Amino acid sequence: MKKIKIFSPATVSNVACGFDILGFPIESFGDEMVISKSDKKGVRITKVEGYPVPIDSKKNVASVSAQKLINDLKPSCGFEIEIKKNIIPGSGIGSSGSNAAGSVYGINKLLGEPLTLKQLIKYAMSGEAASSLTEHPDNVAPALLGGLVMVKSIHEENIISLPVPKDLFCFVINPKIEVKTSYSREILPSNVALSSMTKQVANFGTFIYALHTSNYDLIKVSLIDNVIEKHRKKLIPSFDEVQKKCLELGALGCSISGSGPSIFAITKGEENAEKINTEVTKIYKKTNIDFSTYISKISSKGIKVIDSN
Ligand code: HSE
C-alpha cells in the first residue's frame, strides 16, 4: 500500500465530568486526509483544503505527531499528507485531534500496522500539544478507537472502552467563533476546592456505573461538571440559556464540548435530540453568530479507511 485516504471524526471530549480523560466521536462529521509514501524521508504537509491550518510541518499537528512516530519506527520512506479540513480549528470538537490521530493512523496502516491503535495514542497526543500546549488524550483516543473511551494513562491497560447504552444520542452546536484550547486552559485555576473535587469524583464514578447498568436516571444526575464549566462558559455566547433549554427538554446532560465553544447535550433517543436541535437553533439564531448543529449516536466507529492503493 502506497497511499491511503481516511475519514477522521470530530469528537466530544471531557463529556462533563471527565475533564481530559473522556471522549467519543461524532458520527459522520470529520476531516479527510490522504497520506502517501514518498521517496523523500521525513513528513510534509502538501495540501490543506477547507478551513486553514499551518502547512509548515513543524507547526501542523498532523505532521508533528507523524514525525514522533517516524522517529520511533524509522521507516525507509517519508510521507506526504493532504488535509481536507471540515472541522473549524478552535471549535471544541477535536479539530486538532482529528488530524493528530489521522496522520499516525494512516502511516501505521501504510507500514503494515506495526503498532496497535492504543499504542498510537501517545504519538497523536504529541501532535495535540503542538496546538493546545498540552498532551491531552480525550480527543485522539476516541478518534482512534471509536466509542466512549476513558484514558487513565497511556499504558494500554489504562485505556478503557466504556459500554454505551443503546439509546444514547448526542446533540452538538458549534458556534462559529474560535476559542483556542491553549487560552481556555490558561483561564482555568490550577487548584480545585476539595468540595468540587468530591462532587466531580462522585459524578464521574456514578456516570461510569450508570453506563455499565444502562441506568438513564443515574446518567442524568451524574453528567455534570463542577470544576471546569463555570470558568469557560463565559467564552460561549448564550451558554446558560442553551444549557437550561436542553435540560428543560429532557437532556440527560449538557455541558461544554472539549474546550468550547461547542456545546453538547446527551439524550435518551434521537427524537429528544431533534427536539433540542429545533429549540437551541431558535436561541442561537438570536445571537447573530453563525453555527452548525449535529445529531449523532455516540459513535462506535473511529477513524476509517475510505480508499487505499
Ligand atoms: N480536555 C481538553 C480541554 C480538550 O478541555 O482542554 C480540548 O479539546
PDB file of C-alpha atoms and ligand atoms in Angstrom:
ATOM      1  CA  MET A   1       0.000   0.000   0.000  1.00  0.00           C
ATOM      2  CA  LYS A   2       1.405   3.406  -1.046  1.00  0.00           C
ATOM      3  CA  LYS A   3      -1.449   5.756  -0.400  1.00  0.00           C
ATOM      4  CA  ILE A   4      -4.398   5.816   1.962  1.00  0.00           C
ATOM      5  CA  LYS A   5      -7.418   8.113   2.246  1.00  0.00           C
ATOM      6  CA  ILE A   6      -9.092   8.232   5.629  1.00  0.00           C
ATOM      7  CA  PHE A   7     -12.013   9.851   7.412  1.00  0.00           C
ATOM      8  CA  SER A   8     -11.087  11.066  10.899  1.00  0.00           C
ATOM      9  CA  PRO A   9     -14.066  12.049  13.067  1.00  0.00           C
ATOM     10  CA  ALA A  10     -14.786  15.112  15.152  1.00  0.00           C
ATOM     11  CA  THR A  11     -15.018  14.236  18.848  1.00  0.00           C
ATOM     12  CA  VAL A  12     -16.717  15.459  22.008  1.00  0.00           C
ATOM     13  CA  SER A  13     -14.217  15.435  24.856  1.00  0.00           C
ATOM     14  CA  ASN A  14     -14.383  15.970  28.632  1.00  0.00           C
ATOM     15  CA  VAL A  15     -18.057  14.861  28.474  1.00  0.00           C
ATOM     16  CA  ALA A  16     -18.918  16.998  31.544  1.00  0.00           C
ATOM     17  CA  CYS A  17     -17.389  15.074  34.443  1.00  0.00           C
ATOM     18  CA  GLY A  18     -14.351  13.562  32.627  1.00  0.00           C
ATOM     19  CA  PHE A  19     -12.015  16.502  32.108  1.00  0.00           C
ATOM     20  CA  ASP A  20      -9.046  15.414  29.986  1.00  0.00           C
ATOM     21  CA  ILE A  21      -9.874  11.699  30.239  1.00  0.00           C
ATOM     22  CA  LEU A  22     -13.179  11.029  28.454  1.00  0.00           C
ATOM     23  CA  GLY A  23     -14.412  11.424  24.878  1.00  0.00           C
ATOM     24  CA  PHE A  24     -16.396   9.985  21.974  1.00  0.00           C
ATOM     25  CA  PRO A  25     -16.599  10.504  18.193  1.00  0.00           C
ATOM     26  CA  ILE A  26     -19.408  12.273  16.366  1.00  0.00           C
ATOM     27  CA  GLU A  27     -20.809  10.082  13.601  1.00  0.00           C
ATOM     28  CA  SER A  28     -20.329  11.243  10.000  1.00  0.00           C
ATOM     29  CA  PHE A  29     -18.592  14.555  10.679  1.00  0.00           C
ATOM     30  CA  GLY A  30     -14.863  14.966  10.479  1.00  0.00           C
ATOM     31  CA  ASP A  31     -11.855  15.641   8.254  1.00  0.00           C
ATOM     32  CA  GLU A  32     -10.493  13.678   5.332  1.00  0.00           C
ATOM     33  CA  MET A  33      -6.803  13.045   4.966  1.00  0.00           C
ATOM     34  CA  VAL A  34      -4.669  11.443   2.260  1.00  0.00           C
ATOM     35  CA  ILE A  35      -1.346  10.043   3.402  1.00  0.00           C
ATOM     36  CA  SER A  36       1.175   8.842   0.816  1.00  0.00           C
ATOM     37  CA  LYS A  37       4.581   7.235   0.993  1.00  0.00           C
ATOM     38  CA  SER A  38       7.337   9.304  -0.535  1.00  0.00           C
ATOM     39  CA  ASP A  39      10.971   8.631  -1.505  1.00  0.00           C
ATOM     40  CA  LYS A  40      11.996  11.739   0.398  1.00  0.00           C
ATOM     41  CA  LYS A  41      12.403  10.967   4.091  1.00  0.00           C
ATOM     42  CA  GLY A  42      10.534  12.923   6.773  1.00  0.00           C
ATOM     43  CA  VAL A  43       6.977  14.218   6.656  1.00  0.00           C
ATOM     44  CA  ARG A  44       5.462  17.087   4.717  1.00  0.00           C
ATOM     45  CA  ILE A  45       2.033  18.702   4.549  1.00  0.00           C
ATOM     46  CA  THR A  46       1.464  19.070   0.805  1.00  0.00           C
ATOM     47  CA  LYS A  47      -2.101  20.397   0.694  1.00  0.00           C
ATOM     48  CA  VAL A  48      -4.691  21.928   3.017  1.00  0.00           C
ATOM     49  CA  GLU A  49      -8.244  22.468   1.777  1.00  0.00           C
ATOM     50  CA  GLY A  50     -11.165  23.896   3.721  1.00  0.00           C
ATOM     51  CA  TYR A  51     -10.500  25.695   6.999  1.00  0.00           C
ATOM     52  CA  PRO A  52      -6.914  26.946   7.353  1.00  0.00           C
ATOM     53  CA  VAL A  53      -4.285  25.108   9.404  1.00  0.00           C
ATOM     54  CA  PRO A  54      -0.486  25.507   9.173  1.00  0.00           C
ATOM     55  CA  ILE A  55       1.223  23.986   6.141  1.00  0.00           C
ATOM     56  CA  ASP A  56       4.582  24.224   7.934  1.00  0.00           C
ATOM     57  CA  SER A  57       5.303  20.651   9.015  1.00  0.00           C
ATOM     58  CA  LYS A  58       6.837  21.837  12.285  1.00  0.00           C
ATOM     59  CA  LYS A  59       3.568  23.524  13.234  1.00  0.00           C
ATOM     60  CA  ASN A  60       0.857  21.288  11.796  1.00  0.00           C
ATOM     61  CA  VAL A  61      -0.466  18.828  14.391  1.00  0.00           C
ATOM     62  CA  ALA A  62      -0.676  16.021  11.804  1.00  0.00           C
ATOM     63  CA  SER A  63       2.990  16.246  10.840  1.00  0.00           C
ATOM     64  CA  VAL A  64       4.168  16.789  14.434  1.00  0.00           C
ATOM     65  CA  SER A  65       2.534  13.539  15.591  1.00  0.00           C
ATOM     66  CA  ALA A  66       3.677  11.767  12.405  1.00  0.00           C
ATOM     67  CA  GLN A  67       7.266  12.876  12.962  1.00  0.00           C
ATOM     68  CA  LYS A  68       7.243  11.449  16.500  1.00  0.00           C
ATOM     69  CA  LEU A  69       6.015   8.139  15.145  1.00  0.00           C
ATOM     70  CA  ILE A  70       8.615   8.133  12.381  1.00  0.00           C
ATOM     71  CA  ASN A  71      11.382   8.877  14.895  1.00  0.00           C
ATOM     72  CA  ASP A  72      10.497   5.630  16.672  1.00  0.00           C
ATOM     73  CA  LEU A  73       9.588   3.392  13.721  1.00  0.00           C
ATOM     74  CA  LYS A  74      12.410   4.612  11.441  1.00  0.00           C
ATOM     75  CA  PRO A  75      10.745   3.640   8.147  1.00  0.00           C
ATOM     76  CA  SER A  76      12.827   3.602   4.938  1.00  0.00           C
ATOM     77  CA  CYS A  77      10.477   6.116   3.263  1.00  0.00           C
ATOM     78  CA  GLY A  78       8.946   9.502   4.032  1.00  0.00           C
ATOM     79  CA  PHE A  79       5.310  10.633   3.981  1.00  0.00           C
ATOM     80  CA  GLU A  80       3.168  13.357   2.437  1.00  0.00           C
ATOM     81  CA  ILE A  81      -0.101  14.454   3.993  1.00  0.00           C
ATOM     82  CA  GLU A  82      -3.085  16.225   2.424  1.00  0.00           C
ATOM     83  CA  ILE A  83      -5.828  17.509   4.689  1.00  0.00           C
ATOM     84  CA  LYS A  84      -9.411  18.370   3.818  1.00  0.00           C
ATOM     85  CA  LYS A  85     -10.361  20.374   6.857  1.00  0.00           C
ATOM     86  CA  ASN A  86     -14.083  20.344   7.575  1.00  0.00           C
ATOM     87  CA  ILE A  87     -13.800  20.884  11.346  1.00  0.00           C
ATOM     88  CA  ILE A  88     -13.139  24.501  12.258  1.00  0.00           C
ATOM     89  CA  PRO A  89      -9.959  24.948  14.329  1.00  0.00           C
ATOM     90  CA  GLY A  90     -10.793  26.077  17.863  1.00  0.00           C
ATOM     91  CA  SER A  91     -14.317  24.635  17.685  1.00  0.00           C
ATOM     92  CA  GLY A  92     -14.209  22.319  20.714  1.00  0.00           C
ATOM     93  CA  ILE A  93     -14.991  19.209  18.682  1.00  0.00           C
ATOM     94  CA  GLY A  94     -11.496  17.842  18.274  1.00  0.00           C
ATOM     95  CA  SER A  95     -10.292  19.716  15.207  1.00  0.00           C
ATOM     96  CA  SER A  96      -6.612  19.191  16.024  1.00  0.00           C
ATOM     97  CA  GLY A  97      -7.221  15.729  17.495  1.00  0.00           C
ATOM     98  CA  SER A  98      -8.756  14.570  14.230  1.00  0.00           C
ATOM     99  CA  ASN A  99      -5.582  15.372  12.284  1.00  0.00           C
ATOM    100  CA  ALA A 100      -3.072  14.431  15.007  1.00  0.00           C
ATOM    101  CA  ALA A 101      -4.686  10.979  15.185  1.00  0.00           C
ATOM    102  CA  GLY A 102      -5.350  10.675  11.440  1.00  0.00           C
ATOM    103  CA  SER A 103      -1.731  11.012  10.370  1.00  0.00           C
ATOM    104  CA  VAL A 104      -0.383   8.359  12.741  1.00  0.00           C
ATOM    105  CA  TYR A 105      -3.279   6.042  11.895  1.00  0.00           C
ATOM    106  CA  GLY A 106      -2.563   6.399   8.159  1.00  0.00           C
ATOM    107  CA  ILE A 107       1.203   5.970   8.466  1.00  0.00           C
ATOM    108  CA  ASN A 108       0.795   2.928  10.708  1.00  0.00           C
ATOM    109  CA  LYS A 109      -1.510   1.370   8.082  1.00  0.00           C
ATOM    110  CA  LEU A 110       0.940   2.161   5.260  1.00  0.00           C
ATOM    111  CA  LEU A 111       3.697   0.464   7.255  1.00  0.00           C
ATOM    112  CA  GLY A 112       1.649  -2.744   7.749  1.00  0.00           C
ATOM    113  CA  GLU A 113       0.320  -1.888  11.229  1.00  0.00           C
ATOM    114  CA  PRO A 114       3.393  -2.408  13.410  1.00  0.00           C
ATOM    115  CA  LEU A 115       1.557  -0.705  16.318  1.00  0.00           C
ATOM    116  CA  THR A 116      -1.873  -1.182  17.881  1.00  0.00           C
ATOM    117  CA  LEU A 117      -4.397   1.656  17.899  1.00  0.00           C
ATOM    118  CA  LYS A 118      -3.798   2.100  21.632  1.00  0.00           C
ATOM    119  CA  GLN A 119      -0.052   2.402  21.041  1.00  0.00           C
ATOM    120  CA  LEU A 120      -0.713   5.204  18.557  1.00  0.00           C
ATOM    121  CA  ILE A 121      -2.409   7.378  21.186  1.00  0.00           C
ATOM    122  CA  LYS A 122       0.792   8.749  22.696  1.00  0.00           C
ATOM    123  CA  TYR A 123       2.050   9.864  19.266  1.00  0.00           C
ATOM    124  CA  ALA A 124      -1.245  11.522  18.447  1.00  0.00           C
ATOM    125  CA  MET A 125      -1.112  13.302  21.819  1.00  0.00           C
ATOM    126  CA  SER A 126       2.219  14.868  20.927  1.00  0.00           C
ATOM    127  CA  GLY A 127       0.520  16.421  17.881  1.00  0.00           C
ATOM    128  CA  GLU A 128      -2.228  17.810  20.113  1.00  0.00           C
ATOM    129  CA  ALA A 129       0.425  19.551  22.179  1.00  0.00           C
ATOM    130  CA  ALA A 130       1.604  21.441  19.087  1.00  0.00           C
ATOM    131  CA  SER A 131      -1.698  23.270  19.064  1.00  0.00           C
ATOM    132  CA  SER A 132      -3.058  23.266  22.615  1.00  0.00           C
ATOM    133  CA  LEU A 133       0.274  23.142  24.505  1.00  0.00           C
ATOM    134  CA  THR A 134      -0.833  20.047  26.457  1.00  0.00           C
ATOM    135  CA  GLU A 135      -0.833  16.362  25.620  1.00  0.00           C
ATOM    136  CA  HIS A 136      -4.449  15.539  26.424  1.00  0.00           C
ATOM    137  CA  PRO A 137      -5.771  12.172  25.113  1.00  0.00           C
ATOM    138  CA  ASP A 138      -9.524  12.734  25.257  1.00  0.00           C
ATOM    139  CA  ASN A 139      -9.974  13.630  21.573  1.00  0.00           C
ATOM    140  CA  VAL A 140      -7.318  11.455  19.920  1.00  0.00           C
ATOM    141  CA  ALA A 141      -8.180   8.271  21.850  1.00  0.00           C
ATOM    142  CA  PRO A 142     -11.860   8.160  20.789  1.00  0.00           C
ATOM    143  CA  ALA A 143     -10.900   9.292  17.272  1.00  0.00           C
ATOM    144  CA  LEU A 144      -8.559   6.290  17.010  1.00  0.00           C
ATOM    145  CA  LEU A 145     -10.582   3.675  18.895  1.00  0.00           C
ATOM    146  CA  GLY A 146     -14.199   4.771  18.387  1.00  0.00           C
ATOM    147  CA  GLY A 147     -16.802   4.633  21.150  1.00  0.00           C
ATOM    148  CA  LEU A 148     -16.754   6.248  24.549  1.00  0.00           C
ATOM    149  CA  VAL A 149     -13.180   5.998  25.751  1.00  0.00           C
ATOM    150  CA  MET A 150     -11.599   6.751  29.104  1.00  0.00           C
ATOM    151  CA  VAL A 151      -7.847   7.222  29.304  1.00  0.00           C
ATOM    152  CA  LYS A 152      -6.350   6.894  32.775  1.00  0.00           C
ATOM    153  CA  SER A 153      -2.836   6.866  31.358  1.00  0.00           C
ATOM    154  CA  ILE A 154      -1.279   5.968  28.023  1.00  0.00           C
ATOM    155  CA  HIS A 155      -0.443   2.432  29.158  1.00  0.00           C
ATOM    156  CA  GLU A 156      -2.584   0.100  27.084  1.00  0.00           C
ATOM    157  CA  GLU A 157      -4.365  -1.452  30.065  1.00  0.00           C
ATOM    158  CA  ASN A 158      -5.366   2.037  31.242  1.00  0.00           C
ATOM    159  CA  ILE A 159      -7.147   2.941  28.009  1.00  0.00           C
ATOM    160  CA  ILE A 160     -10.678   1.750  28.551  1.00  0.00           C
ATOM    161  CA  SER A 161     -13.580   1.484  26.109  1.00  0.00           C
ATOM    162  CA  LEU A 162     -16.778   2.021  28.082  1.00  0.00           C
ATOM    163  CA  PRO A 163     -20.178   0.450  27.375  1.00  0.00           C
ATOM    164  CA  VAL A 164     -22.692   2.790  25.752  1.00  0.00           C
ATOM    165  CA  PRO A 165     -26.416   2.237  26.474  1.00  0.00           C
ATOM    166  CA  LYS A 166     -28.136   1.753  23.131  1.00  0.00           C
ATOM    167  CA  ASP A 167     -30.467   4.764  23.249  1.00  0.00           C
ATOM    168  CA  LEU A 168     -27.807   7.402  23.918  1.00  0.00           C
ATOM    169  CA  PHE A 169     -27.672  10.183  21.352  1.00  0.00           C
ATOM    170  CA  CYS A 170     -25.833  13.422  21.278  1.00  0.00           C
ATOM    171  CA  PHE A 171     -26.685  16.896  20.078  1.00  0.00           C
ATOM    172  CA  VAL A 172     -23.858  19.343  19.382  1.00  0.00           C
ATOM    173  CA  ILE A 173     -23.969  23.016  18.487  1.00  0.00           C
ATOM    174  CA  ASN A 174     -20.814  24.573  17.096  1.00  0.00           C
ATOM    175  CA  PRO A 175     -20.931  28.377  17.186  1.00  0.00           C
ATOM    176  CA  LYS A 176     -18.517  29.561  14.504  1.00  0.00           C
ATOM    177  CA  ILE A 177     -16.241  31.548  16.749  1.00  0.00           C
ATOM    178  CA  GLU A 178     -12.747  30.395  17.626  1.00  0.00           C
ATOM    179  CA  VAL A 179     -11.769  29.536  21.202  1.00  0.00           C
ATOM    180  CA  LYS A 180      -8.167  28.433  21.337  1.00  0.00           C
ATOM    181  CA  THR A 181      -7.662  25.433  23.609  1.00  0.00           C
ATOM    182  CA  SER A 182      -4.446  26.976  24.908  1.00  0.00           C
ATOM    183  CA  TYR A 183      -6.423  30.050  26.054  1.00  0.00           C
ATOM    184  CA  SER A 184      -9.320  28.118  27.543  1.00  0.00           C
ATOM    185  CA  ARG A 185      -6.795  26.095  29.538  1.00  0.00           C
ATOM    186  CA  GLU A 186      -4.942  29.202  30.630  1.00  0.00           C
ATOM    187  CA  ILE A 187      -8.064  30.624  32.285  1.00  0.00           C
ATOM    188  CA  LEU A 188      -8.552  27.528  34.450  1.00  0.00           C
ATOM    189  CA  PRO A 189      -7.419  27.725  38.065  1.00  0.00           C
ATOM    190  CA  SER A 190      -4.524  25.458  38.966  1.00  0.00           C
ATOM    191  CA  ASN A 191      -6.191  24.368  42.218  1.00  0.00           C
ATOM    192  CA  VAL A 192      -9.622  22.883  42.805  1.00  0.00           C
ATOM    193  CA  ALA A 193     -11.584  23.171  46.056  1.00  0.00           C
ATOM    194  CA  LEU A 194     -11.895  19.939  47.976  1.00  0.00           C
ATOM    195  CA  SER A 195     -15.713  20.142  47.816  1.00  0.00           C
ATOM    196  CA  SER A 196     -15.632  20.463  43.994  1.00  0.00           C
ATOM    197  CA  MET A 197     -13.240  17.545  43.764  1.00  0.00           C
ATOM    198  CA  THR A 198     -15.575  15.404  45.878  1.00  0.00           C
ATOM    199  CA  LYS A 199     -18.575  16.245  43.676  1.00  0.00           C
ATOM    200  CA  GLN A 200     -16.667  15.619  40.466  1.00  0.00           C
ATOM    201  CA  VAL A 201     -15.339  12.239  41.616  1.00  0.00           C
ATOM    202  CA  ALA A 202     -18.846  11.238  42.754  1.00  0.00           C
ATOM    203  CA  ASN A 203     -20.303  12.285  39.406  1.00  0.00           C
ATOM    204  CA  PHE A 204     -17.629  10.518  37.403  1.00  0.00           C
ATOM    205  CA  GLY A 205     -17.922   7.271  39.373  1.00  0.00           C
ATOM    206  CA  THR A 206     -21.715   7.342  39.158  1.00  0.00           C
ATOM    207  CA  PHE A 207     -21.606   8.044  35.417  1.00  0.00           C
ATOM    208  CA  ILE A 208     -19.334   5.046  34.790  1.00  0.00           C
ATOM    209  CA  TYR A 209     -21.647   2.826  36.885  1.00  0.00           C
ATOM    210  CA  ALA A 210     -24.694   4.213  35.029  1.00  0.00           C
ATOM    211  CA  LEU A 211     -23.130   3.336  31.674  1.00  0.00           C
ATOM    212  CA  HIS A 212     -22.489  -0.224  32.801  1.00  0.00           C
ATOM    213  CA  THR A 213     -26.060  -0.640  34.037  1.00  0.00           C
ATOM    214  CA  SER A 214     -27.829   1.401  31.292  1.00  0.00           C
ATOM    215  CA  ASN A 215     -29.319   3.488  34.084  1.00  0.00           C
ATOM    216  CA  TYR A 216     -30.515   6.679  32.377  1.00  0.00           C
ATOM    217  CA  ASP A 217     -31.699   8.257  35.655  1.00  0.00           C
ATOM    218  CA  LEU A 218     -28.209   7.927  37.094  1.00  0.00           C
ATOM    219  CA  ILE A 219     -26.700   9.355  33.900  1.00  0.00           C
ATOM    220  CA  LYS A 220     -28.923  12.398  34.377  1.00  0.00           C
ATOM    221  CA  VAL A 221     -27.719  13.069  37.911  1.00  0.00           C
ATOM    222  CA  SER A 222     -24.036  12.482  37.150  1.00  0.00           C
ATOM    223  CA  LEU A 223     -23.361  14.101  33.774  1.00  0.00           C
ATOM    224  CA  ILE A 224     -22.414  17.364  35.464  1.00  0.00           C
ATOM    225  CA  ASP A 225     -19.193  19.377  35.507  1.00  0.00           C
ATOM    226  CA  ASN A 226     -18.471  21.100  38.823  1.00  0.00           C
ATOM    227  CA  VAL A 227     -14.938  22.156  38.031  1.00  0.00           C
ATOM    228  CA  ILE A 228     -14.296  23.423  34.506  1.00  0.00           C
ATOM    229  CA  GLU A 229     -17.576  24.643  33.010  1.00  0.00           C
ATOM    230  CA  LYS A 230     -18.045  27.633  35.325  1.00  0.00           C
ATOM    231  CA  HIS A 231     -14.721  29.123  34.184  1.00  0.00           C
ATOM    232  CA  ARG A 232     -15.086  28.511  30.477  1.00  0.00           C
ATOM    233  CA  LYS A 233     -18.757  29.219  29.877  1.00  0.00           C
ATOM    234  CA  LYS A 234     -18.135  32.963  29.752  1.00  0.00           C
ATOM    235  CA  LEU A 235     -16.323  32.366  26.432  1.00  0.00           C
ATOM    236  CA  ILE A 236     -19.504  30.894  24.924  1.00  0.00           C
ATOM    237  CA  PRO A 237     -22.400  33.184  23.941  1.00  0.00           C
ATOM    238  CA  SER A 238     -25.786  32.106  25.383  1.00  0.00           C
ATOM    239  CA  PHE A 239     -24.290  29.048  27.125  1.00  0.00           C
ATOM    240  CA  ASP A 240     -26.577  29.286  30.177  1.00  0.00           C
ATOM    241  CA  GLU A 241     -29.691  29.721  28.033  1.00  0.00           C
ATOM    242  CA  VAL A 242     -28.783  26.745  25.845  1.00  0.00           C
ATOM    243  CA  GLN A 243     -27.971  24.521  28.820  1.00  0.00           C
ATOM    244  CA  LYS A 244     -31.204  25.457  30.594  1.00  0.00           C
ATOM    245  CA  LYS A 245     -33.266  24.734  27.478  1.00  0.00           C
ATOM    246  CA  CYS A 246     -31.560  21.363  26.868  1.00  0.00           C
ATOM    247  CA  LEU A 247     -32.206  20.242  30.445  1.00  0.00           C
ATOM    248  CA  GLU A 248     -35.812  21.536  30.371  1.00  0.00           C
ATOM    249  CA  LEU A 249     -36.370  19.497  27.210  1.00  0.00           C
ATOM    250  CA  GLY A 250     -35.167  16.337  28.919  1.00  0.00           C
ATOM    251  CA  ALA A 251     -31.461  16.108  28.054  1.00  0.00           C
ATOM    252  CA  LEU A 252     -29.593  13.733  30.350  1.00  0.00           C
ATOM    253  CA  GLY A 253     -26.747  16.240  30.499  1.00  0.00           C
ATOM    254  CA  CYS A 254     -25.438  19.342  28.752  1.00  0.00           C
ATOM    255  CA  SER A 255     -22.034  20.941  29.001  1.00  0.00           C
ATOM    256  CA  ILE A 256     -19.120  22.351  27.007  1.00  0.00           C
ATOM    257  CA  SER A 257     -17.667  20.093  24.324  1.00  0.00           C
ATOM    258  CA  GLY A 258     -13.898  19.999  24.781  1.00  0.00           C
ATOM    259  CA  SER A 259     -12.562  23.459  25.432  1.00  0.00           C
ATOM    260  CA  GLY A 260     -15.525  25.143  23.698  1.00  0.00           C
ATOM    261  CA  PRO A 261     -17.213  26.981  22.106  1.00  0.00           C
ATOM    262  CA  SER A 262     -19.224  23.902  21.060  1.00  0.00           C
ATOM    263  CA  ILE A 263     -21.905  22.732  23.484  1.00  0.00           C
ATOM    264  CA  PHE A 264     -23.159  19.151  23.648  1.00  0.00           C
ATOM    265  CA  ALA A 265     -26.225  17.507  25.145  1.00  0.00           C
ATOM    266  CA  ILE A 266     -26.706  13.795  25.705  1.00  0.00           C
ATOM    267  CA  THR A 267     -30.225  12.498  25.172  1.00  0.00           C
ATOM    268  CA  LYS A 268     -32.164   9.298  25.508  1.00  0.00           C
ATOM    269  CA  GLY A 269     -33.276   8.676  21.938  1.00  0.00           C
ATOM    270  CA  GLU A 270     -32.869  10.569  18.694  1.00  0.00           C
ATOM    271  CA  GLU A 271     -36.269  12.251  18.885  1.00  0.00           C
ATOM    272  CA  ASN A 272     -35.238  14.132  22.027  1.00  0.00           C
ATOM    273  CA  ALA A 273     -32.045  15.298  20.306  1.00  0.00           C
ATOM    274  CA  GLU A 274     -34.133  16.544  17.336  1.00  0.00           C
ATOM    275  CA  LYS A 275     -36.423  18.493  19.659  1.00  0.00           C
ATOM    276  CA  ILE A 276     -33.410  20.066  21.367  1.00  0.00           C
ATOM    277  CA  ASN A 277     -31.920  20.912  17.974  1.00  0.00           C
ATOM    278  CA  THR A 278     -35.064  22.854  16.993  1.00  0.00           C
ATOM    279  CA  GLU A 279     -35.179  24.873  20.206  1.00  0.00           C
ATOM    280  CA  VAL A 280     -31.435  25.569  20.546  1.00  0.00           C
ATOM    281  CA  THR A 281     -31.371  26.666  16.907  1.00  0.00           C
ATOM    282  CA  LYS A 282     -34.003  29.299  17.797  1.00  0.00           C
ATOM    283  CA  ILE A 283     -31.832  30.540  20.678  1.00  0.00           C
ATOM    284  CA  TYR A 284     -28.690  30.728  18.584  1.00  0.00           C
ATOM    285  CA  LYS A 285     -30.367  32.492  15.652  1.00  0.00           C
ATOM    286  CA  LYS A 286     -30.891  35.434  18.033  1.00  0.00           C
ATOM    287  CA  THR A 287     -27.139  35.763  18.668  1.00  0.00           C
ATOM    288  CA  ASN A 288     -26.314  36.549  15.015  1.00  0.00           C
ATOM    289  CA  ILE A 289     -23.400  34.128  15.288  1.00  0.00           C
ATOM    290  CA  ASP A 290     -23.150  31.572  12.511  1.00  0.00           C
ATOM    291  CA  PHE A 291     -23.366  27.989  13.787  1.00  0.00           C
ATOM    292  CA  SER A 292     -23.757  24.345  12.807  1.00  0.00           C
ATOM    293  CA  THR A 293     -25.559  21.604  14.686  1.00  0.00           C
ATOM    294  CA  TYR A 294     -25.056  17.846  14.652  1.00  0.00           C
ATOM    295  CA  ILE A 295     -27.102  14.936  15.916  1.00  0.00           C
ATOM    296  CA  SER A 296     -25.228  11.719  16.317  1.00  0.00           C
ATOM    297  CA  LYS A 297     -25.125   8.392  18.055  1.00  0.00           C
ATOM    298  CA  ILE A 298     -22.237   8.042  20.485  1.00  0.00           C
ATOM    299  CA  SER A 299     -20.348   6.682  17.515  1.00  0.00           C
ATOM    300  CA  SER A 300     -18.724   3.307  17.961  1.00  0.00           C
ATOM    301  CA  LYS A 301     -16.544   3.999  14.936  1.00  0.00           C
ATOM    302  CA  GLY A 302     -13.322   5.924  14.968  1.00  0.00           C
ATOM    303  CA  ILE A 303     -11.074   6.702  12.009  1.00  0.00           C
ATOM    304  CA  LYS A 304     -11.927   4.692   8.918  1.00  0.00           C
ATOM    305  CA  VAL A 305     -10.277   3.998   5.594  1.00  0.00           C
ATOM    306  CA  ILE A 306     -12.086   5.484   2.598  1.00  0.00           C
ATOM    307  CA  ASP A 307      -9.664   4.300  -0.082  1.00  0.00           C
ATOM    308  CA  SER A 308      -6.188   2.848  -0.465  1.00  0.00           C
ATOM    309  CA  ASN A 309      -3.867   1.711  -3.238  1.00  0.00           C
TER     310      ASN A 309
HETATM  311  N1  HSE B   1      -9.626  18.142  27.545  1.00  0.00           N
HETATM  312  C1  HSE B   1      -9.228  19.217  26.673  1.00  0.00           C
HETATM  313  C2  HSE B   1      -9.585  20.518  27.339  1.00  0.00           C
HETATM  314  C3  HSE B   1      -9.947  19.078  25.367  1.00  0.00           C
HETATM  315  O1  HSE B   1     -10.702  20.621  27.830  1.00  0.00           O
HETATM  316  O2  HSE B   1      -8.769  21.431  27.370  1.00  0.00           O
HETATM  317  C4  HSE B   1      -9.568  20.107  24.364  1.00  0.00           C
HETATM  318  O3  HSE B   1     -10.188  19.822  23.142  1.00  0.00           O
END
